Coordinates of C-alpha atoms in Angstrom, one line a residue:
Chain A
M1046 CA 47.7 5.5 -45.8
R1047 CA 44.5 5.4 -43.7
S1048 CA 45.7 8.3 -41.6
A1049 CA 46.7 10.2 -44.7
V1050 CA 43.1 9.9 -46.0
F1051 CA 41.1 10.2 -42.8
D1052 CA 43.1 12.6 -40.7
T1053 CA 43.1 15.5 -43.1
G1054 CA 40.6 17.9 -44.6
Y1055 CA 36.9 17.0 -44.6
F1056 CA 37.2 13.7 -42.8
S1057 CA 39.2 15.0 -39.8
S1058 CA 36.7 17.9 -39.2
H1059 CA 33.8 15.6 -39.5
R1060 CA 35.3 13.1 -37.0
S1061 CA 36.1 15.9 -34.5
L1062 CA 32.5 17.2 -34.8
A1063 CA 31.1 13.7 -34.3
T1064 CA 33.3 13.2 -31.2
E1065 CA 32.3 16.6 -29.8
N1066 CA 28.6 15.8 -30.5
A1067 CA 28.9 12.5 -28.6
S1068 CA 30.6 14.3 -25.7
L1069 CA 27.9 17.0 -25.6
R1070 CA 25.1 14.4 -25.7
S1071 CA 26.7 12.6 -22.8
Q1072 CA 27.0 15.9 -20.8
L1073 CA 23.3 16.6 -21.6
D1074 CA 22.3 13.2 -20.3
R1075 CA 24.2 13.7 -17.1
S1076 CA 22.6 17.1 -16.6
A1077 CA 19.1 15.7 -17.2
E1078 CA 19.8 13.0 -14.6
D1079 CA 21.1 15.6 -12.1
A1080 CA 18.0 17.7 -12.7
A1081 CA 15.8 14.7 -12.1
A1082 CA 17.7 13.8 -8.9
Y1083 CA 17.3 17.5 -7.7
E1084 CA 13.5 17.3 -8.4
V1085 CA 13.2 14.0 -6.4
A1086 CA 15.2 15.6 -3.5
R1087 CA 13.0 18.8 -3.6
Q1088 CA 9.7 16.8 -3.5
E1089 CA 11.0 14.7 -0.6
N1090 CA 12.0 17.9 1.2
E1091 CA 8.5 19.3 0.8
L1092 CA 6.9 16.1 2.2
L1093 CA 9.2 16.2 5.2
R1094 CA 8.6 19.9 5.8
A1095 CA 4.9 19.2 5.8
L1096 CA 5.4 16.6 8.5
L1097 CA 7.6 19.0 10.5
H1098 CA 4.6 20.9 11.9
L1099 CA 3.3 17.7 13.3
A1100 CA 6.6 17.0 15.0
Q1101 CA 6.5 20.5 16.5
Q1102 CA 3.1 19.7 18.1
E1103 CA 3.7 16.3 19.6
K1104 CA 6.5 13.9 20.0
G1105 CA 6.7 11.1 17.5
I1106 CA 8.7 9.5 14.6
T1107 CA 8.6 10.2 10.9
A1108 CA 8.9 7.0 8.9
P1109 CA 8.8 6.0 5.3
V1110 CA 6.1 3.8 3.9
V1111 CA 8.0 0.8 2.4
S1112 CA 5.2 -1.3 0.9
S1113 CA 2.3 -0.7 -1.4
V1114 CA -1.1 -0.4 0.4
R1115 CA -2.5 -2.4 -2.6
S1116 CA -0.4 -5.4 -1.8
S1117 CA -2.2 -6.4 1.4
P1118 CA -5.7 -8.0 1.3
Y1119 CA -6.1 -7.1 5.0
G1120 CA -5.7 -3.3 4.9
T1121 CA -2.2 -3.3 6.2
F1122 CA 1.1 -1.8 5.1
L1123 CA 4.7 -1.7 6.2
V1124 CA 6.7 1.3 7.4
G1125 CA 10.4 1.5 7.7
A1126 CA 10.9 2.0 11.4
G1127 CA 10.6 -0.5 14.3
E1128 CA 11.5 -1.4 17.8
S1129 CA 14.9 0.1 17.5
D1130 CA 13.2 3.5 16.8
G1131 CA 11.0 3.3 19.8
I1132 CA 7.7 2.3 18.2
A1133 CA 5.2 0.3 20.2
V1134 CA 2.1 -1.7 19.3
G1135 CA -1.0 0.6 19.4
S1136 CA 0.8 3.7 18.3
L1137 CA -1.1 6.0 16.0
V1138 CA -0.1 6.6 12.4
L1139 CA -0.8 10.0 11.1
T1140 CA -0.6 11.6 7.6
E1141 CA 1.1 15.0 7.1
G1142 CA -2.3 16.7 7.6
G1143 CA -2.7 15.1 11.1
F1144 CA -5.4 12.5 10.0
V1145 CA -5.1 9.1 11.6
V1146 CA -4.5 6.6 8.8
G1147 CA -3.9 3.5 11.0
K1148 CA -2.6 1.9 14.2
V1149 CA 0.6 -0.1 14.7
S1150 CA -0.4 -3.7 15.0
E1151 CA 3.0 -5.5 14.8
V1152 CA 6.5 -4.2 15.5
G1153 CA 9.7 -5.8 14.2
Q1154 CA 13.2 -4.7 14.7
R1155 CA 13.3 -2.3 11.7
T1156 CA 9.8 -2.5 10.2
T1157 CA 6.3 -2.1 11.5
L1158 CA 3.0 -3.4 10.3
V1159 CA 0.3 -0.8 10.3
T1160 CA -3.4 -1.7 10.1
E1161 CA -5.6 1.0 8.5
V1162 CA -8.3 2.6 10.6
F1163 CA -10.7 2.0 7.7
A1164 CA -9.5 -1.5 6.8
G1165 CA -12.2 -3.7 5.4
G1166 CA -14.6 -4.9 8.2
A1167 CA -12.8 -2.9 10.9
E1168 CA -14.9 -0.6 13.2
V1169 CA -14.0 2.6 15.0
D1170 CA -16.3 5.0 16.8
A1171 CA -16.7 8.1 14.7
S1172 CA -17.9 11.5 15.9
V1173 CA -19.5 14.0 13.5
N1174 CA -20.9 17.3 14.8
G1175 CA -21.2 15.8 18.3
A1176 CA -23.0 12.6 17.3
V1177 CA -21.0 9.3 17.7
A1178 CA -21.7 6.1 15.8
P1179 CA -19.5 3.2 14.7
A1180 CA -17.7 3.7 11.3
E1181 CA -17.5 0.5 9.3
G1182 CA -14.3 0.3 7.3
R1183 CA -14.5 -0.5 3.6
G1184 CA -10.9 -0.4 2.7
G1185 CA -8.9 2.2 0.6
G1186 CA -9.4 4.9 3.2
N1187 CA -13.2 4.8 3.0
A1188 CA -15.8 4.0 5.7
R1189 CA -19.6 4.1 6.2
V1190 CA -21.3 5.5 9.2
M1191 CA -25.1 5.2 10.0
M1192 CA -26.1 8.4 11.8
P1193 CA -29.5 9.4 13.2
R1194 CA -31.3 11.4 10.6
G1195 CA -31.9 14.3 12.9
I1196 CA -28.2 15.2 13.1
E1197 CA -27.2 17.9 10.6
I1198 CA -24.3 16.8 8.6
H1199 CA -22.7 18.4 5.6
E1200 CA -20.2 17.2 3.0
G1201 CA -16.7 18.2 4.1
D1202 CA -17.4 18.0 7.8
V1203 CA -14.5 16.6 9.8
V1204 CA -15.0 13.1 11.3
T1205 CA -13.0 12.5 14.5
A1206 CA -12.5 9.4 16.7
P1207 CA -12.9 9.7 20.4
Q1208 CA -10.9 6.6 21.1
L1209 CA -8.0 7.9 19.1
G1210 CA -7.6 11.0 21.2
G1211 CA -10.2 12.9 19.3
R1212 CA -8.0 13.1 16.2
P1213 CA -9.5 13.5 12.7
I1214 CA -9.9 10.2 10.8
G1215 CA -11.6 11.6 7.7
L1216 CA -14.0 13.9 6.0
V1217 CA -17.7 13.4 5.1
G1218 CA -17.8 12.6 1.4
H1219 CA -21.4 11.8 0.7
I1220 CA -24.7 11.6 2.6
D1221 CA -27.6 9.4 1.7
S1222 CA -30.8 10.3 3.5
D1223 CA -34.2 8.8 3.1
T1224 CA -37.3 10.2 4.8
S1225 CA -38.6 6.7 5.4
S1226 CA -35.5 5.8 7.4
A1227 CA -34.5 6.9 10.9
E1228 CA -30.9 6.8 9.8
Q1229 CA -28.8 8.5 7.2
T1230 CA -25.8 6.8 5.5
V1231 CA -22.7 8.9 5.8
L1232 CA -19.7 8.0 3.6
V1233 CA -16.4 9.0 5.1
S1234 CA -13.1 9.1 3.3
L1235 CA -9.5 10.1 4.1
P1236 CA -8.6 13.3 2.2
V1237 CA -5.3 11.6 1.1
N1238 CA -4.6 9.0 -1.5
L1239 CA -3.2 6.1 0.5
A1240 CA -1.3 4.7 -2.6
S1241 CA 0.7 8.0 -2.8
L1242 CA 1.7 8.1 0.9
R1243 CA 5.5 8.2 1.2
Y1244 CA 6.0 9.3 4.8
I1245 CA 3.9 9.0 7.9
Y1246 CA 4.2 10.2 11.4
I1247 CA 3.9 7.8 14.3
V1248 CA 2.8 9.0 17.8
P1249 CA 2.5 6.9 20.9
I1250 CA -1.1 6.4 22.0
Q1251 CA -1.9 8.2 25.3
Chain B
M1080 CA 5.4 -23.7 -15.9
R1081 CA 4.8 -24.7 -12.3
I1082 CA 7.9 -22.9 -11.1
A1083 CA 6.9 -19.8 -13.2
I1084 CA 3.4 -19.6 -11.7
A1085 CA 4.7 -20.1 -8.2
S1086 CA 7.3 -17.4 -8.7
V1087 CA 4.7 -14.9 -10.0
G1088 CA 2.6 -15.8 -7.1
F1089 CA 5.3 -15.2 -4.5
L1090 CA 6.3 -11.9 -6.2
S1091 CA 2.8 -10.7 -6.3
A1092 CA 2.3 -11.7 -2.6
I1093 CA 5.1 -9.3 -1.7
L1094 CA 4.9 -6.5 -4.3
G1095 CA 1.7 -7.0 -6.4
V1096 CA -2.0 -7.3 -5.8
P1097 CA -3.9 -10.0 -3.8
W1098 CA -6.1 -11.1 -6.7
L1099 CA -3.0 -12.1 -8.8
T1100 CA -1.7 -14.2 -5.9
A1101 CA -5.2 -15.8 -5.6
L1102 CA -5.2 -16.5 -9.3
C1103 CA -1.8 -18.2 -9.0
I1104 CA -3.1 -20.3 -6.1
V1105 CA -6.1 -21.5 -8.2
A1106 CA -3.9 -22.1 -11.3
L1107 CA -1.4 -24.2 -9.2
A1108 CA -4.1 -26.2 -7.4
L1109 CA -6.0 -26.8 -10.7
R1110 CA -3.0 -28.1 -12.7
Y1111 CA -0.8 -29.7 -10.1
R1112 CA -0.9 -31.5 -6.8
S1113 CA 0.7 -28.3 -5.5
W1114 CA 2.0 -27.7 -2.0
E1115 CA 3.2 -24.3 -3.4
A1116 CA -0.5 -23.1 -3.4
I1117 CA -0.8 -23.6 0.3
L1118 CA 2.6 -22.1 0.8
L1119 CA 1.5 -19.0 -1.2
G1120 CA -1.5 -18.6 1.1
L1121 CA 0.7 -18.9 4.2
C1122 CA 3.1 -16.4 2.7
V1123 CA 0.4 -13.8 2.2
D1124 CA -1.0 -14.2 5.7
F1125 CA 2.5 -14.1 7.3
L1126 CA 3.3 -10.9 5.5
W1127 CA 0.1 -9.0 5.8
L1128 CA -2.2 -10.4 8.5
P1129 CA -2.0 -8.4 11.7
L1130 CA -1.7 -10.3 15.0
G1131 CA -4.7 -10.8 17.1
L1132 CA -7.4 -13.0 15.8
S1133 CA -10.8 -11.5 15.2
M1134 CA -13.6 -11.9 12.7
Y1135 CA -11.8 -9.4 10.4
T1136 CA -8.3 -10.9 10.8
L1137 CA -8.9 -14.6 10.0
P1138 CA -6.2 -16.1 7.7
Y1139 CA -8.4 -16.1 4.6
F1140 CA -5.6 -16.8 2.2
T1141 CA -4.3 -19.9 4.0
V1142 CA -7.8 -21.3 4.6
G1143 CA -8.7 -20.4 1.0
A1144 CA -5.6 -22.1 -0.4
L1145 CA -6.3 -25.3 1.6
F1146 CA -9.9 -25.3 0.4
V1147 CA -8.9 -24.8 -3.2
V1148 CA -6.3 -27.6 -3.1
W1149 CA -8.8 -29.9 -1.5
V1150 CA -11.7 -29.0 -3.8
F1151 CA -9.6 -29.3 -7.0
E1152 CA -8.1 -32.7 -6.1
P1153 CA -10.9 -34.9 -7.5
L1154 CA -11.2 -32.7 -10.6
R1155 CA -7.5 -33.0 -11.2
M1156 CA -7.5 -36.7 -10.8
Q1157 CA -10.5 -37.1 -13.1
F1158 CA -9.4 -34.9 -16.0
L1159 CA -5.7 -34.2 -15.9
R1160 CA -4.1 -37.6 -15.4

């Protein structure tokens, strides 16, 4: 009786349309998921290609960042490579642009703890336009350097670290200069958002 | 409640932000005679503190947790019994 009513005429065409609708929606959801997965793979590919030019210049290892830089109160973060990948304490950690973001401070079998160059309270000698002075880390990829006022410094100047092989550690972000003081305050920052770092390049220190 | 605060604290020590872990340490030490507070501080330092003691790498969370537990002991005994 039921099939005599529902499998003929209006009801059967409506049911087949509803079934086709559900099937097409399911296909659409799968296609949307495939498109999202493709986009993720494409972005990862771009990141790794950007690191490729570093690999062509010097020997090192590309590793993924596996912890949030915000989780640590000491300016440290974890990367997914360790002793088994040939990483040693003291190795430098670079961004895709070649900026030094930190140094390896502890090595495990498969993970490594990296301390940021500009971790709060840390100091590193910074060179800007030939003048060298200690840069005091303030966390979050920022540091402050007190430079003699006679040195000509402009926003955007590259800051390098002689003790890190002369590699760049940041850019001049802001300069505070007072005629009554013999020094000028130079604020340095890494030109990359640490929270968005997904891959870094580790090179042994020479 | 105690287990919930401790769980949130341990999760935030690994995945979250330090201020949330600190808040959990204070909440545990204020409300309970809590060894979890000290354990939370130790956990943060074991996870994130680099080796090599210096002025900038003291175990602030462990020391802070011990201090908070010690400071809140008379307050807890006075008001929360």
